Amino acid sequence: MRILVTGAAGFIASHLCEQLHALGHEVFGVDNFNDYYSPELKALNAADLQAKGITIFKADLNGDLSAVFAQPYDYVYHLAAQPGISADTTLDEYIINNIKATQNLLDAVLTYSPSLKSFVNIATSSVYGLEATVDETVPPQPVSFYGVTKLAGEQLVLGLQRTGKLNACSIRLYSVYGPRERPEKLYTKLIENLINDQPFPLFEGSLRHERSFTYVGDIVAGLAAIIGREALVNGEIINLGTDEVNTTEEGIKAVEAILGKTLIVDHRPARKGDQQRTAAVIDKAQRLLDYTPKTSLRQGLEAQVAWYKEKFGG
């Protein structure tokens, strides 16, 4: 199968490219290598993919995509987005990268890949709001620009599916971590600061936050399972995460134990838009995708620490 993965030089998408390639598919990635975080880190990820024979296009989803779609695809996995909850990111940036870019990609798919088997939209548990502890039937209540615009992008995709123009599904992810996690995310930042004895910014109340911390390897296994099941998942919204729940404090203590060091804490005010609790309800994923997350938090964090040391030392 010919498969396109957007945001391919990023965290989850780079792992997905490798997984799909290992399964014998012809994989192509597209990324704009923007500077939301280190383009050098993205270049490292892209180099790992290219070394495996995966083609990477440098292109912006808001631009001309005809070169990316020089040949039609069987599947498109759409992971590119303006991520995270940041006071430094404007609403316009979220709209451009999460809504307009999604629509431009959809237009390209309809133009150049009319026989697409499935468009797999990657969404987020942030659409549920402050408490993401429900199944897919519960109405979304996002509280952040990120959640609002990701929900809008999801509906652009499913709107085309509902009118019969596109086979598609949307997958809502929960607190993914592991090797290549973005530098500003919890565990990469935590590992870096512990190794270098630097203060870690801890937002008020966050130690008590509960999360379905899900290892990236389990996530990409679930995403790859869509291939061959596209008729079964067409039109569906599916939660993908782990039903194991840990507090942020438990995660911090696990990394401290792995590294044998104690964190220096920089206490900061609570951050607007942070989810208080996530607990993935994955019955649907288990039923439709035969999805079973297998990696414990300790196992996943050991792999992430090993990756960090290999790439950055310490």
Coordinates of C-alpha atoms in Angstrom, one line a residue:
M1 CA 0.0 0.0 0.0
R2 CA 1.1 3.6 -0.7
I3 CA 0.7 5.6 2.5
L4 CA 1.1 9.3 3.2
V5 CA 1.8 10.5 6.8
T6 CA 1.6 14.2 7.6
G7 CA 3.9 15.7 10.3
A8 CA 6.3 12.9 9.5
A9 CA 9.3 14.4 11.2
G10 CA 7.4 14.8 14.4
F11 CA 7.2 12.6 17.5
I12 CA 4.3 10.2 16.9
A13 CA 4.3 10.4 13.1
S14 CA 7.9 9.4 12.7
H15 CA 7.2 6.2 14.7
L16 CA 4.2 5.6 12.6
C17 CA 6.2 5.9 9.4
E18 CA 8.7 3.3 10.7
Q19 CA 5.9 0.9 11.8
L20 CA 4.1 1.1 8.5
H21 CA 7.4 0.6 6.6
A22 CA 8.3 -2.4 8.8
L23 CA 4.9 -3.9 7.8
G24 CA 6.0 -3.7 4.1
H25 CA 4.1 -0.6 3.0
E26 CA 5.5 2.1 0.7
V27 CA 5.6 5.1 3.1
F28 CA 5.9 8.8 2.3
G29 CA 6.0 11.6 4.8
V30 CA 5.4 15.3 4.6
D31 CA 6.5 18.0 7.1
N32 CA 7.1 21.7 7.0
F33 CA 9.9 21.6 9.6
N34 CA 8.7 24.7 11.3
D35 CA 10.3 26.2 14.4
Y36 CA 7.6 25.5 17.0
Y37 CA 10.4 23.4 18.4
S38 CA 13.9 22.5 17.2
P39 CA 14.0 22.0 13.4
E40 CA 17.3 20.2 14.1
L41 CA 15.5 17.6 16.2
K42 CA 13.0 17.1 13.4
A43 CA 15.9 16.8 11.0
L44 CA 17.3 14.0 13.1
N45 CA 14.0 12.2 13.0
A46 CA 13.7 12.6 9.3
A47 CA 17.2 11.3 8.8
D48 CA 16.3 8.2 10.7
L49 CA 13.3 7.7 8.4
Q50 CA 15.2 8.4 5.2
A51 CA 17.9 5.9 6.2
K52 CA 15.1 3.2 6.2
G53 CA 14.0 4.2 2.7
I54 CA 11.1 6.4 3.6
T55 CA 10.6 9.4 1.3
I56 CA 10.1 12.7 3.1
F57 CA 8.7 15.8 1.4
K58 CA 9.4 19.2 2.8
A59 CA 6.1 21.1 2.2
D60 CA 3.5 23.1 4.1
L61 CA 0.0 21.7 4.1
N62 CA -1.3 25.3 3.6
G63 CA 0.6 25.5 0.3
D64 CA 0.7 23.6 -3.1
L65 CA 0.6 19.9 -2.5
S66 CA 0.6 18.7 -6.1
A67 CA 4.2 17.5 -5.8
V68 CA 3.4 15.5 -2.6
F69 CA 0.4 13.9 -4.5
A70 CA 2.3 13.2 -7.8
Q71 CA 1.0 9.7 -7.4
P72 CA -2.2 8.7 -5.6
Y73 CA -2.2 7.1 -2.1
D74 CA -4.2 4.3 -0.6
Y75 CA -4.2 5.8 2.9
V76 CA -3.5 9.2 4.5
Y77 CA -2.7 9.5 8.2
H78 CA -3.0 13.1 9.2
L79 CA -0.9 13.9 12.3
A80 CA 0.4 17.4 11.4
A81 CA -1.0 20.0 13.7
Q82 CA -0.3 23.1 15.9
P83 CA 0.2 21.2 19.1
G84 CA 0.0 21.8 22.8
I85 CA -1.4 24.5 25.1
S86 CA 0.7 27.6 25.1
A87 CA 0.1 31.2 25.9
D88 CA 2.7 32.1 23.2
T89 CA 0.6 30.5 20.4
T90 CA -2.2 32.7 19.0
L91 CA -5.6 31.6 18.0
D92 CA -4.8 32.4 14.4
E93 CA -1.9 30.0 14.4
Y94 CA -4.1 27.2 15.7
I95 CA -6.7 28.0 13.0
I96 CA -4.2 28.1 10.2
N97 CA -2.4 24.9 11.2
N98 CA -5.3 22.8 12.6
I99 CA -8.3 23.9 10.4
K100 CA -7.1 25.5 7.2
A101 CA -4.2 23.1 6.7
T102 CA -6.6 20.1 7.2
Q103 CA -9.0 21.5 4.6
N104 CA -6.2 22.1 2.1
L105 CA -5.0 18.5 2.7
L106 CA -8.6 17.2 2.2
D107 CA -8.9 19.2 -1.1
A108 CA -5.7 17.6 -2.3
V109 CA -6.9 14.2 -1.4
L110 CA -10.2 14.6 -3.2
T111 CA -8.3 16.0 -6.3
Y112 CA -5.3 13.6 -6.5
S113 CA -6.4 10.4 -4.6
P114 CA -10.1 10.0 -5.4
S115 CA -9.9 6.2 -4.7
L116 CA -8.4 6.6 -1.2
K117 CA -9.2 3.7 1.0
S118 CA -9.2 5.7 4.2
F119 CA -8.3 9.2 5.6
V120 CA -7.2 8.7 9.2
N121 CA -7.5 11.9 11.2
I122 CA -5.5 12.1 14.4
A123 CA -7.4 14.0 17.0
T124 CA -7.0 14.4 20.7
S125 CA -8.6 13.7 24.1
S126 CA -8.4 17.5 24.6
V127 CA -11.7 17.8 22.7
Y128 CA -13.4 16.3 25.8
G129 CA -12.4 19.2 28.0
L130 CA -11.0 19.3 31.6
E131 CA -12.1 15.7 32.3
A132 CA -11.4 13.2 29.5
T133 CA -12.8 10.1 31.1
V134 CA -15.6 9.2 28.8
D135 CA -16.4 7.2 25.7
E136 CA -16.8 8.5 22.2
T137 CA -20.5 9.2 22.5
V138 CA -20.2 12.0 25.0
P139 CA -20.4 15.5 23.4
P140 CA -17.0 17.3 23.4
Q141 CA -16.4 20.3 25.6
P142 CA -13.0 21.7 24.7
V143 CA -11.6 24.5 26.8
S144 CA -8.4 25.4 24.9
F145 CA -7.7 26.8 21.4
Y146 CA -5.9 23.5 20.7
G147 CA -8.9 21.4 21.6
V148 CA -11.4 23.7 19.8
T149 CA -9.4 23.7 16.6
K150 CA -8.6 20.0 16.6
L151 CA -12.3 19.3 17.0
A152 CA -13.1 21.6 14.1
G153 CA -10.5 19.8 12.0
E154 CA -12.0 16.4 13.0
Q155 CA -15.4 17.6 11.8
L156 CA -14.1 18.8 8.5
V157 CA -12.9 15.3 7.9
L158 CA -16.1 13.6 9.1
G159 CA -18.3 16.0 7.3
L160 CA -16.8 14.7 4.0
Q161 CA -17.4 11.2 5.2
R162 CA -21.0 11.8 6.1
T163 CA -21.7 13.2 2.6
G164 CA -20.1 10.1 1.0
K165 CA -17.1 12.0 -0.5
L166 CA -14.4 10.3 1.6
N167 CA -13.9 7.2 3.7
A168 CA -12.5 8.4 7.0
C169 CA -12.2 7.9 10.7
S170 CA -10.9 10.0 13.6
I171 CA -8.6 8.7 16.4
R172 CA -8.5 10.6 19.7
L173 CA -5.1 10.1 21.4
Y174 CA -4.3 10.3 25.1
S175 CA -1.1 11.7 26.6
V176 CA 1.5 9.9 24.3
Y177 CA 5.1 9.7 25.5
G178 CA 8.2 7.9 24.5
P179 CA 11.4 8.3 22.4
R180 CA 11.3 11.5 20.2
E181 CA 8.7 13.2 22.5
R182 CA 8.7 16.9 21.9
P183 CA 11.2 18.9 24.0
E184 CA 8.6 20.9 25.9
K185 CA 6.5 17.9 26.8
L186 CA 6.5 16.4 30.3
Y187 CA 8.9 13.5 30.1
T188 CA 11.6 14.8 27.6
K189 CA 11.7 18.1 29.6
L190 CA 11.8 16.1 32.9
I191 CA 14.6 13.8 31.7
E192 CA 16.7 16.7 30.4
N193 CA 16.3 18.8 33.6
L194 CA 17.1 15.8 35.8
I195 CA 20.2 14.9 33.8
N196 CA 21.5 18.5 33.7
D197 CA 20.4 19.4 37.3
Q198 CA 18.2 22.2 36.1
P199 CA 15.0 23.5 37.7
F200 CA 11.8 21.9 36.3
P201 CA 8.8 24.1 35.7
L202 CA 5.9 22.6 37.7
F203 CA 2.5 24.2 37.4
E204 CA 0.4 24.5 40.5
G205 CA -1.9 21.5 41.0
S206 CA -0.2 19.4 38.3
L207 CA 1.2 16.8 40.6
R208 CA -2.3 15.6 41.2
H209 CA -3.3 15.5 37.5
E210 CA -4.2 12.0 36.4
R211 CA -3.3 10.9 32.9
S212 CA -3.6 7.9 30.6
F213 CA 0.1 8.1 29.8
T214 CA 0.3 5.9 26.6
Y215 CA 3.6 4.6 25.1
V216 CA 4.1 5.7 21.5
G217 CA 4.7 2.1 20.4
D218 CA 1.2 1.1 21.6
I219 CA -0.3 4.1 19.8
V220 CA 1.3 3.3 16.4
A221 CA 0.3 -0.3 16.7
G222 CA -3.3 0.8 17.1
L223 CA -3.0 3.2 14.1
A224 CA -1.5 0.6 11.9
A225 CA -4.3 -1.8 12.7
I226 CA -6.7 0.4 10.7
I227 CA -5.2 -0.9 7.5
G228 CA -7.5 -3.7 6.3
R229 CA -10.2 -2.6 8.7
E230 CA -11.1 0.6 6.9
A231 CA -14.7 -0.5 6.2
L232 CA -15.2 -1.4 9.8
V233 CA -14.0 2.0 11.1
N234 CA -15.4 4.2 8.4
G235 CA -17.2 7.2 10.0
E236 CA -16.1 6.2 13.5
I237 CA -14.4 8.2 16.3
I238 CA -12.1 6.0 18.3
N239 CA -10.3 6.7 21.6
L240 CA -6.7 5.4 21.6
G241 CA -4.7 5.3 24.8
T242 CA -4.2 3.1 27.8
D243 CA -6.7 2.4 30.6
E244 CA -3.8 2.5 33.1
V245 CA -3.9 5.9 34.9
N246 CA -1.0 7.6 36.7
T247 CA -0.6 10.9 38.4
T248 CA 2.0 13.4 37.1
E249 CA 3.7 12.9 40.5
E250 CA 4.0 9.1 39.9
G251 CA 5.5 9.8 36.5
I252 CA 8.1 12.2 38.0
K253 CA 9.0 9.7 40.7
A254 CA 9.5 6.9 38.1
V255 CA 12.0 9.0 36.1
E256 CA 13.8 10.0 39.3
A257 CA 14.1 6.3 40.1
I258 CA 15.4 5.4 36.7
L259 CA 18.0 8.2 36.7
G260 CA 18.8 7.9 40.4
K261 CA 18.4 11.7 40.9
T262 CA 16.0 14.1 42.6
L263 CA 14.2 16.8 40.7
I264 CA 14.8 20.5 41.3
V265 CA 11.4 22.2 41.1
D266 CA 10.5 25.6 39.8
H267 CA 7.0 26.2 41.1
R268 CA 4.7 28.2 38.7
P269 CA 1.0 29.3 38.7
A270 CA -1.6 26.9 37.3
R271 CA -1.8 26.9 33.5
K272 CA -5.1 27.8 31.8
G273 CA -6.6 25.0 29.7
D274 CA -4.7 22.1 31.4
Q275 CA -6.8 18.9 31.7
Q276 CA -7.3 17.8 35.3
R277 CA -7.9 14.1 34.5
T278 CA -7.7 11.8 31.6
A279 CA -8.7 8.1 31.6
A280 CA -9.0 6.5 28.2
V281 CA -12.1 4.5 27.6
I282 CA -10.9 2.1 24.9
D283 CA -13.6 -0.5 24.6
K284 CA -14.3 0.6 21.0
A285 CA -10.7 0.4 20.0
Q286 CA -10.4 -3.1 21.5
R287 CA -13.5 -4.2 19.6
L288 CA -12.8 -2.6 16.2
L289 CA -9.0 -2.7 16.1
D290 CA -8.2 -5.6 18.4
Y291 CA -6.2 -2.9 20.3
T292 CA -4.3 -3.9 23.5
P293 CA -1.7 -1.5 25.0
K294 CA 1.1 -3.6 26.4
T295 CA 3.7 -1.2 27.7
S296 CA 3.8 -0.2 31.4
L297 CA 4.7 3.4 32.4
R298 CA 8.0 2.2 33.8
Q299 CA 9.0 0.2 30.7
G300 CA 8.1 3.2 28.4
L301 CA 10.1 5.6 30.5
E302 CA 13.1 3.4 30.5
A303 CA 13.0 3.4 26.7
Q304 CA 12.6 7.1 26.6
V305 CA 15.6 7.7 29.0
A306 CA 17.7 5.4 26.9
W307 CA 16.8 7.3 23.7
Y308 CA 17.6 10.6 25.3
K309 CA 21.0 9.4 26.5
E310 CA 21.8 8.0 23.0
K311 CA 20.8 11.2 21.2
F312 CA 21.9 13.9 23.7
G313 CA 24.2 12.2 26.2
G314 CA 23.9 12.4 30.0

